Amino acid sequence: MMTSENDEQTAKDELNSTQTRRAELRERYLRVVKHSGGKACTVNMYESTNLSCTFNTADIHGCEFIVEDLKTPTGEMYKSALLRASDIIALTIHESGGSSP
């Protein structure tokens, strides 16, 4: 009987620990998104496509990114755009500010 109670308590402790770690990671993610708004960024996408833009925000799950002043390799400019995370290899936020590098 005692072992069952100990196992149950251990399982609860592990669950609480996991939930605490997830909450901490979520908070960190939200801070990064908040801090990155308005900063220049470079987006490396598949098929060797590199974009420059200004980071605006991300959706709640981190699956989509909203950017502004997007410049494509062909020179096209878009005032705003939605980029899917599944199309992105890397997104680099530059600390310098709001204009593209």
Short mmCIF file of N, CA and C in Angstrom, two decimals:
data_model
loop_
_atom_site.label_atom_id
_atom_site.label_comp_id
_atom_site.label_asym_id
_atom_site.label_seq_id
_atom_site.Cartn_x
_atom_site.Cartn_y
_atom_site.Cartn_z
N MET A 1 0.81 -1.19 0.00
CA MET A 1 0.00 0.00 0.00
C MET A 1 0.86 1.26 0.00
N MET A 2 1.90 1.25 0.82
CA MET A 2 2.76 2.42 0.95
C MET A 2 3.48 2.71 -0.36
N THR A 3 3.90 1.68 -1.08
CA THR A 3 4.60 1.85 -2.34
C THR A 3 3.69 2.52 -3.36
N SER A 4 2.44 2.13 -3.40
CA SER A 4 1.48 2.72 -4.33
C SER A 4 1.30 4.21 -4.05
N GLU A 5 1.21 4.57 -2.79
CA GLU A 5 1.08 5.98 -2.42
C GLU A 5 2.34 6.76 -2.78
N ASN A 6 3.49 6.15 -2.57
CA ASN A 6 4.76 6.79 -2.92
C ASN A 6 4.86 6.98 -4.44
N ASP A 7 4.46 5.95 -5.19
CA ASP A 7 4.48 6.04 -6.64
C ASP A 7 3.54 7.14 -7.13
N GLU A 8 2.38 7.24 -6.52
CA GLU A 8 1.41 8.26 -6.89
C GLU A 8 1.97 9.66 -6.60
N GLN A 9 2.59 9.82 -5.45
CA GLN A 9 3.17 11.12 -5.09
C GLN A 9 4.33 11.47 -6.03
N THR A 10 5.14 10.48 -6.37
CA THR A 10 6.25 10.71 -7.30
C THR A 10 5.71 11.15 -8.67
N ALA A 11 4.66 10.50 -9.13
CA ALA A 11 4.05 10.86 -10.41
C ALA A 11 3.51 12.29 -10.37
N LYS A 12 2.89 12.68 -9.26
CA LYS A 12 2.38 14.05 -9.11
C LYS A 12 3.52 15.05 -9.10
N ASP A 13 4.60 14.73 -8.40
CA ASP A 13 5.76 15.62 -8.35
C ASP A 13 6.38 15.81 -9.72
N GLU A 14 6.48 14.71 -10.49
CA GLU A 14 7.04 14.79 -11.83
C GLU A 14 6.15 15.63 -12.75
N LEU A 15 4.84 15.48 -12.61
CA LEU A 15 3.90 16.25 -13.40
C LEU A 15 4.04 17.74 -13.07
N ASN A 16 4.09 18.07 -11.80
CA ASN A 16 4.26 19.46 -11.38
C ASN A 16 5.57 20.04 -11.89
N SER A 17 6.62 19.26 -11.83
CA SER A 17 7.92 19.70 -12.31
C SER A 17 7.88 19.96 -13.81
N THR A 18 7.26 19.07 -14.54
CA THR A 18 7.13 19.22 -16.00
C THR A 18 6.31 20.46 -16.33
N GLN A 19 5.21 20.65 -15.63
CA GLN A 19 4.37 21.81 -15.88
C GLN A 19 5.11 23.11 -15.55
N THR A 20 5.89 23.11 -14.51
CA THR A 20 6.67 24.28 -14.14
C THR A 20 7.70 24.60 -15.22
N ARG A 21 8.40 23.59 -15.72
CA ARG A 21 9.39 23.80 -16.78
C ARG A 21 8.73 24.33 -18.05
N ARG A 22 7.57 23.77 -18.41
CA ARG A 22 6.85 24.23 -19.59
C ARG A 22 6.42 25.69 -19.44
N ALA A 23 5.93 26.04 -18.28
CA ALA A 23 5.52 27.42 -18.01
C ALA A 23 6.70 28.38 -18.13
N GLU A 24 7.85 27.97 -17.61
CA GLU A 24 9.06 28.80 -17.70
C GLU A 24 9.49 28.98 -19.14
N LEU A 25 9.46 27.90 -19.92
CA LEU A 25 9.83 28.00 -21.34
C LEU A 25 8.85 28.88 -22.10
N ARG A 26 7.58 28.74 -21.79
CA ARG A 26 6.54 29.55 -22.45
C ARG A 26 6.75 31.03 -22.14
N GLU A 27 7.05 31.33 -20.90
CA GLU A 27 7.30 32.71 -20.49
C GLU A 27 8.52 33.28 -21.22
N ARG A 28 9.57 32.49 -21.33
CA ARG A 28 10.77 32.92 -22.06
C ARG A 28 10.45 33.22 -23.51
N TYR A 29 9.68 32.32 -24.14
CA TYR A 29 9.29 32.49 -25.54
C TYR A 29 8.53 33.81 -25.72
N LEU A 30 7.57 34.05 -24.85
CA LEU A 30 6.76 35.27 -24.96
C LEU A 30 7.60 36.52 -24.75
N ARG A 31 8.57 36.45 -23.86
CA ARG A 31 9.47 37.60 -23.65
C ARG A 31 10.31 37.87 -24.89
N VAL A 32 10.81 36.82 -25.52
CA VAL A 32 11.61 36.99 -26.74
C VAL A 32 10.76 37.61 -27.84
N VAL A 33 9.55 37.12 -28.03
CA VAL A 33 8.66 37.67 -29.06
C VAL A 33 8.39 39.15 -28.77
N LYS A 34 8.08 39.46 -27.53
CA LYS A 34 7.79 40.85 -27.16
C LYS A 34 9.01 41.75 -27.38
N HIS A 35 10.18 41.29 -26.97
CA HIS A 35 11.41 42.06 -27.09
C HIS A 35 11.83 42.25 -28.55
N SER A 36 11.47 41.31 -29.43
CA SER A 36 11.92 41.33 -30.82
C SER A 36 11.08 42.20 -31.73
N GLY A 37 9.89 42.57 -31.30
CA GLY A 37 9.01 43.39 -32.13
C GLY A 37 9.67 44.68 -32.57
N GLY A 38 9.58 44.99 -33.87
CA GLY A 38 10.14 46.22 -34.40
C GLY A 38 11.61 46.14 -34.76
N LYS A 39 12.22 44.99 -34.60
CA LYS A 39 13.66 44.84 -34.90
C LYS A 39 13.85 44.22 -36.29
N ALA A 40 14.94 44.64 -36.91
CA ALA A 40 15.29 44.09 -38.22
C ALA A 40 15.60 42.60 -38.09
N CYS A 41 15.26 41.85 -39.12
CA CYS A 41 15.58 40.42 -39.10
C CYS A 41 15.88 39.92 -40.50
N THR A 42 16.59 38.83 -40.53
CA THR A 42 16.89 38.13 -41.77
C THR A 42 16.24 36.75 -41.67
N VAL A 43 15.59 36.36 -42.74
CA VAL A 43 14.89 35.07 -42.75
C VAL A 43 15.52 34.20 -43.84
N ASN A 44 16.03 33.05 -43.44
CA ASN A 44 16.58 32.07 -44.38
C ASN A 44 15.51 31.02 -44.59
N MET A 45 15.10 30.89 -45.86
CA MET A 45 14.04 29.94 -46.19
C MET A 45 14.60 28.85 -47.10
N TYR A 46 13.78 27.85 -47.32
CA TYR A 46 14.19 26.75 -48.20
C TYR A 46 14.41 27.27 -49.61
N GLU A 47 15.13 26.51 -50.41
CA GLU A 47 15.51 26.82 -51.78
C GLU A 47 16.40 28.06 -51.84
N SER A 48 17.24 28.22 -50.82
CA SER A 48 18.24 29.29 -50.76
C SER A 48 17.64 30.69 -50.90
N THR A 49 16.47 30.88 -50.33
CA THR A 49 15.82 32.19 -50.35
C THR A 49 16.13 32.91 -49.04
N ASN A 50 16.64 34.13 -49.16
CA ASN A 50 16.94 34.95 -47.99
C ASN A 50 16.13 36.23 -48.08
N LEU A 51 15.44 36.57 -47.02
CA LEU A 51 14.60 37.75 -46.97
C LEU A 51 15.09 38.68 -45.88
N SER A 52 14.86 39.97 -46.06
CA SER A 52 15.12 40.91 -44.97
C SER A 52 13.80 41.62 -44.67
N CYS A 53 13.57 41.90 -43.40
CA CYS A 53 12.30 42.48 -42.99
C CYS A 53 12.42 42.99 -41.56
N THR A 54 11.31 43.49 -41.05
CA THR A 54 11.22 43.90 -39.67
C THR A 54 10.27 42.95 -38.97
N PHE A 55 10.73 42.34 -37.89
CA PHE A 55 9.90 41.40 -37.13
C PHE A 55 8.79 42.17 -36.42
N ASN A 56 7.58 41.63 -36.47
CA ASN A 56 6.47 42.26 -35.77
C ASN A 56 6.06 41.39 -34.58
N THR A 57 5.57 40.19 -34.88
CA THR A 57 5.15 39.28 -33.81
C THR A 57 5.02 37.86 -34.35
N ALA A 58 4.68 36.95 -33.46
CA ALA A 58 4.45 35.55 -33.83
C ALA A 58 3.09 35.13 -33.28
N ASP A 59 2.53 34.12 -33.89
CA ASP A 59 1.26 33.63 -33.35
C ASP A 59 1.51 32.90 -32.03
N ILE A 60 0.45 32.55 -31.36
CA ILE A 60 0.55 31.97 -30.02
C ILE A 60 1.33 30.66 -29.98
N HIS A 61 1.34 29.93 -31.10
CA HIS A 61 2.02 28.64 -31.14
C HIS A 61 3.42 28.71 -31.77
N GLY A 62 3.77 29.87 -32.32
CA GLY A 62 5.07 30.00 -32.99
C GLY A 62 5.09 29.36 -34.36
N CYS A 63 3.92 29.17 -34.95
CA CYS A 63 3.82 28.54 -36.27
C CYS A 63 3.84 29.57 -37.40
N GLU A 64 3.53 30.81 -37.07
CA GLU A 64 3.50 31.87 -38.07
C GLU A 64 4.12 33.13 -37.49
N PHE A 65 4.80 33.87 -38.38
CA PHE A 65 5.45 35.11 -37.98
C PHE A 65 4.91 36.24 -38.84
N ILE A 66 4.59 37.34 -38.22
CA ILE A 66 4.14 38.52 -38.95
C ILE A 66 5.32 39.47 -39.04
N VAL A 67 5.64 39.86 -40.27
CA VAL A 67 6.77 40.76 -40.51
C VAL A 67 6.30 41.97 -41.30
N GLU A 68 7.10 43.01 -41.29
CA GLU A 68 6.81 44.23 -42.04
C GLU A 68 7.99 44.57 -42.92
N ASP A 69 7.75 45.40 -43.92
CA ASP A 69 8.81 45.88 -44.82
C ASP A 69 9.65 44.73 -45.37
N LEU A 70 8.97 43.72 -45.85
CA LEU A 70 9.63 42.53 -46.37
C LEU A 70 10.23 42.81 -47.74
N LYS A 71 11.51 42.48 -47.89
CA LYS A 71 12.19 42.64 -49.17
C LYS A 71 12.64 41.27 -49.65
N THR A 72 12.22 40.92 -50.86
CA THR A 72 12.57 39.62 -51.44
C THR A 72 13.87 39.74 -52.23
N PRO A 73 14.49 38.61 -52.60
CA PRO A 73 15.72 38.65 -53.40
C PRO A 73 15.52 39.31 -54.77
N THR A 74 14.29 39.31 -55.29
CA THR A 74 14.02 39.93 -56.59
C THR A 74 13.77 41.42 -56.47
N GLY A 75 13.82 41.94 -55.24
CA GLY A 75 13.64 43.37 -55.02
C GLY A 75 12.21 43.78 -54.72
N GLU A 76 11.31 42.83 -54.70
CA GLU A 76 9.92 43.17 -54.38
C GLU A 76 9.81 43.55 -52.91
N MET A 77 8.96 44.53 -52.63
CA MET A 77 8.74 44.99 -51.26
C MET A 77 7.28 44.74 -50.87
N TYR A 78 7.08 44.27 -49.65
CA TYR A 78 5.74 44.05 -49.11
C TYR A 78 5.64 44.77 -47.78
N LYS A 79 4.59 45.56 -47.61
CA LYS A 79 4.41 46.31 -46.37
C LYS A 79 4.28 45.37 -45.18
N SER A 80 3.56 44.27 -45.35
CA SER A 80 3.44 43.27 -44.28
C SER A 80 3.26 41.90 -44.91
N ALA A 81 3.65 40.88 -44.15
CA ALA A 81 3.53 39.52 -44.65
C ALA A 81 3.45 38.54 -43.48
N LEU A 82 2.88 37.40 -43.77
CA LEU A 82 2.78 36.31 -42.80
C LEU A 82 3.67 35.18 -43.31
N LEU A 83 4.65 34.79 -42.50
CA LEU A 83 5.57 33.72 -42.87
C LEU A 83 5.28 32.50 -42.03
N ARG A 84 5.21 31.34 -42.68
CA ARG A 84 4.98 30.08 -41.96
C ARG A 84 6.30 29.53 -41.43
N ALA A 85 6.31 29.11 -40.20
CA ALA A 85 7.52 28.55 -39.60
C ALA A 85 8.00 27.33 -40.38
N SER A 86 7.09 26.58 -40.94
CA SER A 86 7.46 25.37 -41.69
C SER A 86 8.26 25.68 -42.96
N ASP A 87 8.22 26.94 -43.42
CA ASP A 87 8.98 27.35 -44.60
C ASP A 87 10.32 27.98 -44.24
N ILE A 88 10.57 28.15 -42.94
CA ILE A 88 11.74 28.89 -42.48
C ILE A 88 12.81 27.93 -41.94
N ILE A 89 14.05 28.14 -42.37
CA ILE A 89 15.18 27.40 -41.82
C ILE A 89 15.69 28.13 -40.58
N ALA A 90 15.86 29.46 -40.71
CA ALA A 90 16.36 30.27 -39.59
C ALA A 90 15.79 31.68 -39.69
N LEU A 91 15.51 32.25 -38.55
CA LEU A 91 15.07 33.64 -38.45
C LEU A 91 16.00 34.32 -37.46
N THR A 92 16.74 35.30 -37.94
CA THR A 92 17.74 35.98 -37.10
C THR A 92 17.26 37.40 -36.81
N ILE A 93 17.12 37.70 -35.53
CA ILE A 93 16.73 39.04 -35.09
C ILE A 93 18.00 39.84 -34.87
N HIS A 94 18.07 41.04 -35.44
CA HIS A 94 19.22 41.92 -35.28
C HIS A 94 18.91 42.94 -34.19
N GLU A 95 19.82 43.15 -33.31
CA GLU A 95 19.62 44.08 -32.19
C GLU A 95 19.64 45.55 -32.60
N SER A 96 20.02 45.84 -33.83
CA SER A 96 20.25 47.22 -34.25
C SER A 96 18.99 48.08 -34.31
N GLY A 97 17.83 47.51 -34.55
CA GLY A 97 16.63 48.34 -34.60
C GLY A 97 15.68 47.92 -35.69
N GLY A 98 14.87 48.87 -36.18
CA GLY A 98 13.77 48.58 -37.06
C GLY A 98 14.04 48.52 -38.53
N SER A 99 15.15 48.98 -39.02
CA SER A 99 15.39 48.94 -40.45
C SER A 99 16.18 47.70 -40.80
N SER A 100 15.92 47.16 -41.97
CA SER A 100 16.58 45.94 -42.40
C SER A 100 18.07 46.17 -42.60
N PRO A 101 18.90 45.13 -42.33
CA PRO A 101 20.35 45.27 -42.46
C PRO A 101 20.78 45.44 -43.90
#
